[in-house]
Short mmCIF file of N, CA and C in Angstrom, two decimals:
data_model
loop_
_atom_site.label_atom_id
_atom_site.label_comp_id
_atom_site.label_asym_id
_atom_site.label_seq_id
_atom_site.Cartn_x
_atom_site.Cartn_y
_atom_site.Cartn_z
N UNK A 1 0.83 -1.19 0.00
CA UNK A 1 0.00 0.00 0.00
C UNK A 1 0.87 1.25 0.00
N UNK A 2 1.96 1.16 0.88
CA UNK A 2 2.55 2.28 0.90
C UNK A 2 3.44 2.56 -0.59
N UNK A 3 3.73 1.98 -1.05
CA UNK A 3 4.53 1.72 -2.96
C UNK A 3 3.56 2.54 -3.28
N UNK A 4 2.13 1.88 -3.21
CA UNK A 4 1.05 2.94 -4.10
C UNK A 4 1.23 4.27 -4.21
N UNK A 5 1.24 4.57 -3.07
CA UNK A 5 0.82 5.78 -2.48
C UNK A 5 1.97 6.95 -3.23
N UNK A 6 3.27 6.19 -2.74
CA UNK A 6 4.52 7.00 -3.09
C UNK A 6 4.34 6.98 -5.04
N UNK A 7 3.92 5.92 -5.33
CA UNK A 7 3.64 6.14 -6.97
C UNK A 7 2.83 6.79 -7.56
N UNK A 8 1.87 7.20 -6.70
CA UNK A 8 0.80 7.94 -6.79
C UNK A 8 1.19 9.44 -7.00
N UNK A 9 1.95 9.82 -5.67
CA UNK A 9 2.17 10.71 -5.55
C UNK A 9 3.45 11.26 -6.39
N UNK A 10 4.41 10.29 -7.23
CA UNK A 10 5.18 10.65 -8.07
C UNK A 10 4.44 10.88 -9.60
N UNK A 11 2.92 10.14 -9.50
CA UNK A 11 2.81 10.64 -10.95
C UNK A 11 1.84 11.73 -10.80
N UNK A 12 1.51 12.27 -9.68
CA UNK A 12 0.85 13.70 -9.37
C UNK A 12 2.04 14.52 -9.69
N UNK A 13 3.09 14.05 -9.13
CA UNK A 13 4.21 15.45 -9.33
C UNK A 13 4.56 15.57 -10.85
N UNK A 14 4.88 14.31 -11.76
CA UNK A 14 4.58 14.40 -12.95
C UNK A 14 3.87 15.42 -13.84
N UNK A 15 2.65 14.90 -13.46
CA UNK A 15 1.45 15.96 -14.06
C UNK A 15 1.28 16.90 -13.97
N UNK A 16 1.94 17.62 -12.31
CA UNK A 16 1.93 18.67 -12.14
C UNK A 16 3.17 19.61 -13.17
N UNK A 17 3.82 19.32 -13.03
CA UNK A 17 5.06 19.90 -13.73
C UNK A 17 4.99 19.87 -15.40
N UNK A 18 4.16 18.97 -15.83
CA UNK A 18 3.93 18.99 -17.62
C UNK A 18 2.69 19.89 -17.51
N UNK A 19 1.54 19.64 -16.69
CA UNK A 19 1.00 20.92 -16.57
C UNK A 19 1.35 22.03 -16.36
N UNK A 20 2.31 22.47 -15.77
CA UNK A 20 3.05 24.27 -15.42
C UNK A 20 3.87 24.08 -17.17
N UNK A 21 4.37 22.95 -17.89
CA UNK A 21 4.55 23.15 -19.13
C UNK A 21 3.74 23.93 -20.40
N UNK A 22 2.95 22.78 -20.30
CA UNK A 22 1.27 22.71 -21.17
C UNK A 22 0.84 24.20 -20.69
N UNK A 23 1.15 24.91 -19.42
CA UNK A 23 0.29 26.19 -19.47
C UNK A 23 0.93 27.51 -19.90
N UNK A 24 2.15 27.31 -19.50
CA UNK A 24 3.31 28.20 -19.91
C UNK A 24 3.00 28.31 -21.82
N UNK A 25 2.84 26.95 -22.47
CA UNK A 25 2.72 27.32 -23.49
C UNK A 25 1.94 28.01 -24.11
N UNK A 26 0.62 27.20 -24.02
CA UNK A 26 -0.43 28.21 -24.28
C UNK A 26 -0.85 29.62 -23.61
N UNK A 27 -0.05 29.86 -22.84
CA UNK A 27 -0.08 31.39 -22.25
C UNK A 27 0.99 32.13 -23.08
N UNK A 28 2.07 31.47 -23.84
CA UNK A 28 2.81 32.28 -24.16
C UNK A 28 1.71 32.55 -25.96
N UNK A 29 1.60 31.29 -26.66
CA UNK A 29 0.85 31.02 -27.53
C UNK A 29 0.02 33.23 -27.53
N UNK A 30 -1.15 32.60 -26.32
CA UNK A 30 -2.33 33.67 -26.74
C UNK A 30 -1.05 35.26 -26.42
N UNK A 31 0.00 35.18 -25.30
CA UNK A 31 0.36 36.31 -25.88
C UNK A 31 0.95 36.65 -27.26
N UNK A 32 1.47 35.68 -27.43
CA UNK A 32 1.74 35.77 -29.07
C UNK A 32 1.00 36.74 -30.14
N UNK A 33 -0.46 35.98 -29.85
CA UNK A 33 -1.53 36.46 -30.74
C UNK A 33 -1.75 37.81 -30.16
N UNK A 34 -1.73 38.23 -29.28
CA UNK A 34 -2.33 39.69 -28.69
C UNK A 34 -1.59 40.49 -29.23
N UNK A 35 0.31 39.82 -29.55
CA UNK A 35 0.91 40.90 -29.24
C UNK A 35 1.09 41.62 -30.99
N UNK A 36 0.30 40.11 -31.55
CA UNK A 36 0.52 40.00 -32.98
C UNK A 36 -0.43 41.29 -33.29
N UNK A 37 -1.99 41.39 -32.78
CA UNK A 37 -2.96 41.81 -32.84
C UNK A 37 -2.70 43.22 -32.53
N UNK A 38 -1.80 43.62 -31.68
CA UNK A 38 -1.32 45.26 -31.22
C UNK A 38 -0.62 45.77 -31.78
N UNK A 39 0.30 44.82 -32.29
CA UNK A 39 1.06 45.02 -33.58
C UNK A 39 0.91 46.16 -34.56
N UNK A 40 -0.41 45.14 -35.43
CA UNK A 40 -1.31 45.13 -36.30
C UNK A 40 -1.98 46.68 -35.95
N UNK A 41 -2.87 47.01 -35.03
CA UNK A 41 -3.13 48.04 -34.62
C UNK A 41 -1.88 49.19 -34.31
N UNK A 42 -1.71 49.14 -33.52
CA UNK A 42 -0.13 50.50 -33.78
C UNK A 42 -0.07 50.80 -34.86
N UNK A 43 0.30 49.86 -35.66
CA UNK A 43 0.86 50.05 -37.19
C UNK A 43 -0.18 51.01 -37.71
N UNK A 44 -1.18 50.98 -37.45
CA UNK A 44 -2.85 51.22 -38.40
C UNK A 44 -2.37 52.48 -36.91
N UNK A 45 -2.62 53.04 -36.71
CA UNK A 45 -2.47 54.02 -35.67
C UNK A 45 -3.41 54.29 -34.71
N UNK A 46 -3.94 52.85 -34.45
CA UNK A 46 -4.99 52.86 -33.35
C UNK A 46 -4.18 52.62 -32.18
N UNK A 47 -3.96 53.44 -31.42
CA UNK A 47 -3.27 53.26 -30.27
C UNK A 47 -3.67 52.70 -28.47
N UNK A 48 -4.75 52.81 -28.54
CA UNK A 48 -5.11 52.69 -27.26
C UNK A 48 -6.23 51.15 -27.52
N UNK A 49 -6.37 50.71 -29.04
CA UNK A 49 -6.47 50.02 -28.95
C UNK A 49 -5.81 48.48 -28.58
N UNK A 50 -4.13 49.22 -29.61
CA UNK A 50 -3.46 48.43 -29.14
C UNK A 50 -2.64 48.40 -27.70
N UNK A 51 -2.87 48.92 -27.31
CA UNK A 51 -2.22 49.20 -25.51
C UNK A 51 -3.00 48.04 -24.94
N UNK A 52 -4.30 47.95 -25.23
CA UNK A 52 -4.98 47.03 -24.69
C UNK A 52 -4.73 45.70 -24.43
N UNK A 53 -4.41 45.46 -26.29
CA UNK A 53 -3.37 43.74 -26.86
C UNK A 53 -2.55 43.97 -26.21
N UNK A 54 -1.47 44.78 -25.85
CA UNK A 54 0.13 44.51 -25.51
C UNK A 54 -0.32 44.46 -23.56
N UNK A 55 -1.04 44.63 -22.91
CA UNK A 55 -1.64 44.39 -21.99
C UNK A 55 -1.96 43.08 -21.34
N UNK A 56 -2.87 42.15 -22.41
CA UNK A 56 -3.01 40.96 -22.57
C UNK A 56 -1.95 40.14 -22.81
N UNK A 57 -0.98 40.48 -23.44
CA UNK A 57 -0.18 39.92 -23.77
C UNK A 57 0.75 39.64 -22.44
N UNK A 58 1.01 41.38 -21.73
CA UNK A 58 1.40 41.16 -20.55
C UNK A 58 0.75 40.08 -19.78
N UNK A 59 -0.31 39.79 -19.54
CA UNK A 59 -1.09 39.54 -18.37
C UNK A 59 -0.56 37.50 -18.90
N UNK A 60 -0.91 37.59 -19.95
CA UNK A 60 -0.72 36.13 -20.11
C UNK A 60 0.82 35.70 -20.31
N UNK A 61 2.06 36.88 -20.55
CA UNK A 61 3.43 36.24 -20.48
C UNK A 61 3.99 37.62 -19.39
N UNK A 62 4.27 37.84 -18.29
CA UNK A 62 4.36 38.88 -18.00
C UNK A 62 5.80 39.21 -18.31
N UNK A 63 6.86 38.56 -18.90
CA UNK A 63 7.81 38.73 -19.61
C UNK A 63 8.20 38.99 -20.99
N UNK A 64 6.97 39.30 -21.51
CA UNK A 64 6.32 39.17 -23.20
C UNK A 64 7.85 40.50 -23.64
N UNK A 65 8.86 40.41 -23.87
CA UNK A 65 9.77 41.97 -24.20
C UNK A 65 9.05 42.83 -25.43
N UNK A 66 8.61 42.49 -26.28
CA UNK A 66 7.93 43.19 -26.99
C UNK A 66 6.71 43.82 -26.59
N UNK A 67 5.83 43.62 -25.64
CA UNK A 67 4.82 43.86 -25.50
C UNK A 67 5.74 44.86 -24.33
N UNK A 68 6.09 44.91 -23.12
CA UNK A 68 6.79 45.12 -22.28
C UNK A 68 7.40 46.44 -23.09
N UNK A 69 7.64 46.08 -24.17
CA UNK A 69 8.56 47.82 -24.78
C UNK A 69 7.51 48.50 -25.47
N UNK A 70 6.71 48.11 -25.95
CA UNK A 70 5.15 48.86 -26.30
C UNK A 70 5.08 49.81 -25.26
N UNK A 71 4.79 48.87 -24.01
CA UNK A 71 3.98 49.65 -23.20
C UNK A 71 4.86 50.68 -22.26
N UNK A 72 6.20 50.76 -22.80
CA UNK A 72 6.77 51.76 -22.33
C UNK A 72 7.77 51.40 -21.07
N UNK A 73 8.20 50.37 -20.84
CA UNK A 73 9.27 49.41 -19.78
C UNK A 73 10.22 48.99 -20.53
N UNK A 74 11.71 48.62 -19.75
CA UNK A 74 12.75 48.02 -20.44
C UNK A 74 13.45 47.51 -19.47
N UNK A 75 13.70 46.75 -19.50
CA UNK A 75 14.51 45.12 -18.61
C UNK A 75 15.35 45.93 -17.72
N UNK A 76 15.43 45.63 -16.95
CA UNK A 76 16.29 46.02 -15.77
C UNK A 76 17.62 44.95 -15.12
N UNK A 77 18.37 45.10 -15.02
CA UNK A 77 19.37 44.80 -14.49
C UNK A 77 19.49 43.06 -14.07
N UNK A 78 18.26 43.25 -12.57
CA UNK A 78 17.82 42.10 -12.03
C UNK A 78 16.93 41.31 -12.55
N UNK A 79 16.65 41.76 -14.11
CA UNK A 79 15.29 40.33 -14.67
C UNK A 79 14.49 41.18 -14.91
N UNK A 80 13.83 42.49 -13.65
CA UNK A 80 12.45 43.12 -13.84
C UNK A 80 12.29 44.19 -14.96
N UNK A 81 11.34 44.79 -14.78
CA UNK A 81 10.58 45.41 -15.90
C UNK A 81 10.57 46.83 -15.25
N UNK A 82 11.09 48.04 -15.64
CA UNK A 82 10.72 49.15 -14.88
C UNK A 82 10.37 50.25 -15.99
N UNK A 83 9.46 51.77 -16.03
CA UNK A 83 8.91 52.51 -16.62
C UNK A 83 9.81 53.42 -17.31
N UNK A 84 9.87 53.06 -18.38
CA UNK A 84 11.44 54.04 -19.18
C UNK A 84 10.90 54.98 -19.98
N UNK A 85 10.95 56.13 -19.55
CA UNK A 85 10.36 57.44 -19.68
C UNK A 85 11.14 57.83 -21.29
N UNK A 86 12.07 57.51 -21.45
CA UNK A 86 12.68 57.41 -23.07
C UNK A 86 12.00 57.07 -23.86
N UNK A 87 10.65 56.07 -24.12
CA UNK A 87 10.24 55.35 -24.91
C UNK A 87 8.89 56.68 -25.14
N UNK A 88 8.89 56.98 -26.11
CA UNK A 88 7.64 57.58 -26.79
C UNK A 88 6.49 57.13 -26.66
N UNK A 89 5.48 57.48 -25.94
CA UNK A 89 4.08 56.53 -25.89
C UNK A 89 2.87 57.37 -26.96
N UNK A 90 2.49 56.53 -27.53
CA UNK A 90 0.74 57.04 -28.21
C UNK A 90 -0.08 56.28 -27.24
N UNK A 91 -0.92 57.06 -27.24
CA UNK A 91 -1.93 56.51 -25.83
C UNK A 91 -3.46 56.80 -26.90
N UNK A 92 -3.24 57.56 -27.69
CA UNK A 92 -4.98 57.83 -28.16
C UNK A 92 -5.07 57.56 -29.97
N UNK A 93 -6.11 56.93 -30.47
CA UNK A 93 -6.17 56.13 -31.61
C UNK A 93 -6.17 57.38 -32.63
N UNK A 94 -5.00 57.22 -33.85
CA UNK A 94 -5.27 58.67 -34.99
C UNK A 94 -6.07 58.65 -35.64
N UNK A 95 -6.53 57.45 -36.43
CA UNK A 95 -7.67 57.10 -37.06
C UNK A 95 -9.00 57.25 -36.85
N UNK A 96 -9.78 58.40 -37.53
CA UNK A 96 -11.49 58.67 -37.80
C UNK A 96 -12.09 58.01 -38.74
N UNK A 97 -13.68 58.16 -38.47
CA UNK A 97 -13.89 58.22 -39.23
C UNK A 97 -14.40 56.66 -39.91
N UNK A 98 -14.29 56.36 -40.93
CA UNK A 98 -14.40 55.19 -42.25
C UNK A 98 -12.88 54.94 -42.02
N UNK A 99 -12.02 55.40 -41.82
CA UNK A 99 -10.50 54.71 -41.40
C UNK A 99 -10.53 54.22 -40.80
N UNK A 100 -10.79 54.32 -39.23
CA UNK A 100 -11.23 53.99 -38.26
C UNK A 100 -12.09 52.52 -38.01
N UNK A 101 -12.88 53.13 -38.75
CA UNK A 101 -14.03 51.57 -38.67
C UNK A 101 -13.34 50.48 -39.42
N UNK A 102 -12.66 50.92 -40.49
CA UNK A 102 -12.06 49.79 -41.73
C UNK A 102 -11.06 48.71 -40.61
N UNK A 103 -10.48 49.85 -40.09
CA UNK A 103 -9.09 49.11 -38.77
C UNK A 103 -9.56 48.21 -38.46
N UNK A 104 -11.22 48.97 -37.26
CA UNK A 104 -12.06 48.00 -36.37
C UNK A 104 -12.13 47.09 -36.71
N UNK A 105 -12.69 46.76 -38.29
CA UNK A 105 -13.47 45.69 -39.15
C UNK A 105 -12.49 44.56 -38.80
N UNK A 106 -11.46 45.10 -39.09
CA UNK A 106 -10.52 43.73 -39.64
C UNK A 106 -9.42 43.43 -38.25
N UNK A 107 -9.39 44.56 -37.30
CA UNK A 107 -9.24 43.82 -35.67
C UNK A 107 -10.19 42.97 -35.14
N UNK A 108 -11.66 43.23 -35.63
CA UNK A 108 -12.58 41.91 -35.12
C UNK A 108 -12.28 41.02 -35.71
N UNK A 109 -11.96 40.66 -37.02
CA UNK A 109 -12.15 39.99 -37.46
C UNK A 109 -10.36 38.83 -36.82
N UNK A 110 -9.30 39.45 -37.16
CA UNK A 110 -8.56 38.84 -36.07
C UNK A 110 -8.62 38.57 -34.54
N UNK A 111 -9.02 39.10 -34.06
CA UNK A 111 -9.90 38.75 -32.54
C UNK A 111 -10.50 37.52 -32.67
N UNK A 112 -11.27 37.31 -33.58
CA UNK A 112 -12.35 36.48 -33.78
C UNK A 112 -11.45 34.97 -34.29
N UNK A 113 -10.43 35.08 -35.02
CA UNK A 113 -10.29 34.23 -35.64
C UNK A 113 -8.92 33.67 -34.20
N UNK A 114 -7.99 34.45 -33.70
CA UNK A 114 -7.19 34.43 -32.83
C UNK A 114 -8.17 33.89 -31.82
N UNK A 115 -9.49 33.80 -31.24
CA UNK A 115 -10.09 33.54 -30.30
C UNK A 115 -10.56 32.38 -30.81
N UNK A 116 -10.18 31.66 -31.54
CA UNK A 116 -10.98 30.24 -32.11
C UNK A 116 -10.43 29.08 -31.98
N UNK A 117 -9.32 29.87 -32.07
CA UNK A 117 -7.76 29.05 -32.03
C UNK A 117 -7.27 28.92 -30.46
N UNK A 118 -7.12 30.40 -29.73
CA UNK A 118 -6.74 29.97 -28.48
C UNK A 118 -8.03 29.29 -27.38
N UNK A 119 -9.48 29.39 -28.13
CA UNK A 119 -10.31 28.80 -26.90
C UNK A 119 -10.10 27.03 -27.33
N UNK A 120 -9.67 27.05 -28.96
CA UNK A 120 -9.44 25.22 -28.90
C UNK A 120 -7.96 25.26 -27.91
N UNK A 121 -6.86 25.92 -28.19
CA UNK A 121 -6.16 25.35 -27.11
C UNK A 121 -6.09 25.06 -25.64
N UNK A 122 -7.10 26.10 -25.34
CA UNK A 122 -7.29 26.09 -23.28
C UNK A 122 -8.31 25.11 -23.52
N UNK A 123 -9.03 24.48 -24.10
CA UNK A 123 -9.62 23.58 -23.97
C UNK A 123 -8.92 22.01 -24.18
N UNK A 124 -8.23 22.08 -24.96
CA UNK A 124 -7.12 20.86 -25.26
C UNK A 124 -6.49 20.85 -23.91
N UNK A 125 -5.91 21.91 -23.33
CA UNK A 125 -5.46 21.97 -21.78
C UNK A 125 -6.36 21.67 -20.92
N UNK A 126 -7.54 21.87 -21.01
CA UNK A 126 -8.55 21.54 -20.24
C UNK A 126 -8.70 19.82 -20.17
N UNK A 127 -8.45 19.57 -21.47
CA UNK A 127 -9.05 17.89 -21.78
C UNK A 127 -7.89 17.11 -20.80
N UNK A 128 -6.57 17.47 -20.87
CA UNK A 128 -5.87 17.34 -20.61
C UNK A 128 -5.52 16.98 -19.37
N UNK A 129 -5.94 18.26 -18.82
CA UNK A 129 -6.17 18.16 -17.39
C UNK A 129 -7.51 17.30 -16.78
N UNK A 130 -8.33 17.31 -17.01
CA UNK A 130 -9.30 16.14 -16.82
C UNK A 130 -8.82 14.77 -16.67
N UNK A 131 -8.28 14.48 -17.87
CA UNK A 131 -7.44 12.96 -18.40
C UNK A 131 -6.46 12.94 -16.71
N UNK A 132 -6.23 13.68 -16.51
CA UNK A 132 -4.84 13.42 -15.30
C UNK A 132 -5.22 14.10 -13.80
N UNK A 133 -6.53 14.02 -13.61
CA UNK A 133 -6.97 13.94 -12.69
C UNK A 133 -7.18 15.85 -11.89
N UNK A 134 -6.87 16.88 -12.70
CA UNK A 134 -6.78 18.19 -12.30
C UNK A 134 -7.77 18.75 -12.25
N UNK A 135 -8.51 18.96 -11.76
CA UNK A 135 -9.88 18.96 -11.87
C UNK A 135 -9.90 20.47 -11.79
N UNK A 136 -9.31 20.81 -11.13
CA UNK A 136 -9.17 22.86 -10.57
C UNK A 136 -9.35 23.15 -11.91
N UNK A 137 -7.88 22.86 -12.11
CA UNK A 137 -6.87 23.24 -12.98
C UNK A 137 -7.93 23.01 -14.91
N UNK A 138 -8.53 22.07 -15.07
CA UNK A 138 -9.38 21.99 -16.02
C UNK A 138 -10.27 22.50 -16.35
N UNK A 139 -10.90 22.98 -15.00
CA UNK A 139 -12.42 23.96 -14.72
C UNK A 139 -11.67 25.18 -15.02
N UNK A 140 -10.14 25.55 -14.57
CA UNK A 140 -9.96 26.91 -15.70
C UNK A 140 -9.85 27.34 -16.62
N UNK A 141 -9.16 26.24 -16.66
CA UNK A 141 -8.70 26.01 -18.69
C UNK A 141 -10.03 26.04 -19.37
N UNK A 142 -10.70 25.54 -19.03
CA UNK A 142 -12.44 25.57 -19.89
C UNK A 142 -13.16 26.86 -19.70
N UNK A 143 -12.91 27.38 -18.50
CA UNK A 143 -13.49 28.66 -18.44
C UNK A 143 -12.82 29.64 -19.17
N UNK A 144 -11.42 29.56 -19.15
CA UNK A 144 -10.58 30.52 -20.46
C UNK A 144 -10.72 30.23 -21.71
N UNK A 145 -10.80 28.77 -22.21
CA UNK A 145 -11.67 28.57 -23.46
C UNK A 145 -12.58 29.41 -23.71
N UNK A 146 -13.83 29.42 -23.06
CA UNK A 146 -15.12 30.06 -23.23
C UNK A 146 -14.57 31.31 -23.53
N UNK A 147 -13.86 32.57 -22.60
CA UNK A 147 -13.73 33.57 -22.68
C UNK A 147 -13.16 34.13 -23.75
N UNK A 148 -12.45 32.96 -24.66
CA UNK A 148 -12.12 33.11 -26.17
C UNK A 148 -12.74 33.23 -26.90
N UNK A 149 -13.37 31.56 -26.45
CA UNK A 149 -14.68 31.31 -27.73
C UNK A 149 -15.76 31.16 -26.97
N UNK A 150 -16.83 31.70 -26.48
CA UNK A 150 -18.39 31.28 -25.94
C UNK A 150 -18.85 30.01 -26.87
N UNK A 151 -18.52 30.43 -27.85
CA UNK A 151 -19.16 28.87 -29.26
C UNK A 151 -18.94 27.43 -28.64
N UNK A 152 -17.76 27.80 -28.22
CA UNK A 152 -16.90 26.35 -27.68
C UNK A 152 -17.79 25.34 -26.65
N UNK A 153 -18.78 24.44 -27.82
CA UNK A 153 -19.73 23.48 -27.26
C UNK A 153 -18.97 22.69 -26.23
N UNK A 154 -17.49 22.14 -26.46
CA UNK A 154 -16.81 21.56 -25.79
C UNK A 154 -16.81 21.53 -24.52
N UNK A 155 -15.83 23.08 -24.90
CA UNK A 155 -15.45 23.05 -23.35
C UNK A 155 -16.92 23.66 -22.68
N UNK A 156 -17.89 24.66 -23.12
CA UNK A 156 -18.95 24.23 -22.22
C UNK A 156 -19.90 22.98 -21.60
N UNK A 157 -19.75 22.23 -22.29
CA UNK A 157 -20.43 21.15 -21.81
C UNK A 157 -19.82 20.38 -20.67
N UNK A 158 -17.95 20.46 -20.49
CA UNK A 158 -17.38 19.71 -19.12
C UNK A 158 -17.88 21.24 -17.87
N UNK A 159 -18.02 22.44 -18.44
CA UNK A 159 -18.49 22.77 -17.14
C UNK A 159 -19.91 22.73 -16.29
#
């Protein structure tokens, strides 16, 4: 009984640790897309739209350096991130108008398509986590699915 237990508890530690893998990825993944998406916007001179993406991007890699120099920070010494007053910020969108909307059009439309993709992956993490007993950890991943994709029959149906 006691073998079990200790095997048990070595393939919890297992799981745990390919899970902090599996999440790291797909967190870096959707910042990817955000940061792709702010990108995209800056460029088009919507600015505060994209502050928003490079935001997200933070929130899901908080080491994202590109997103991190968007938003006006630059690496520090010890690893961290501090406010570097050198970096030029646009904070408000240039685009009116039928310009404006054209941007919008086709940021939803990447939103939309970027959100299809990352709610199948937090849900693949979700499945994942189910399969290996994470039950927390799955009920989030499915709930961040949704918040991608609401469509996502999938992952709504394990919640």
């Amino acid at each position: 009984m006691k073998r079990l237990i200790v095997l048990l508890a070595l393939l919890q530690g297992d799981a745990s640790t390919e899970y902090k893998e599996r999440l790291a990825k797909v967190s870096r993944n959707g910042a990817a897309k955000h940061y792709a998406i702010g990108d995209y916007l800056a460029t088009a001179q919507m600015h505060q739209l994209a502050r928003e993406q490079f935001y997200k991007a933070v929130e899901l890699d908080p080491d994202h350096a590109g997103a991190r120099k968007r938003l006006g920070f630059k690496k520090t010494d010890d690893g961290g991130w501090e406010s570097d007053p050198s970096i030029k910020q646009e904070f408000a969108n240039r685009r009116q108008g039928d310009d404006a909307e054209k941007v919008r059009k086709s940021y939803n439309e990447r939103l939309e398509s970027a959100g299809k993709d990352l709610g199948r992956q937090w849900s693949d993490l979700g499945q994942w986590c189910k399969k290996n007993k994470l039950e927390r950890e799955a009920a989030d991943a499915f709930k961040r699915a949704l918040e991608y994709d609401p469509n996502l029959v999938a992952a709504r149906k394990e919640l």
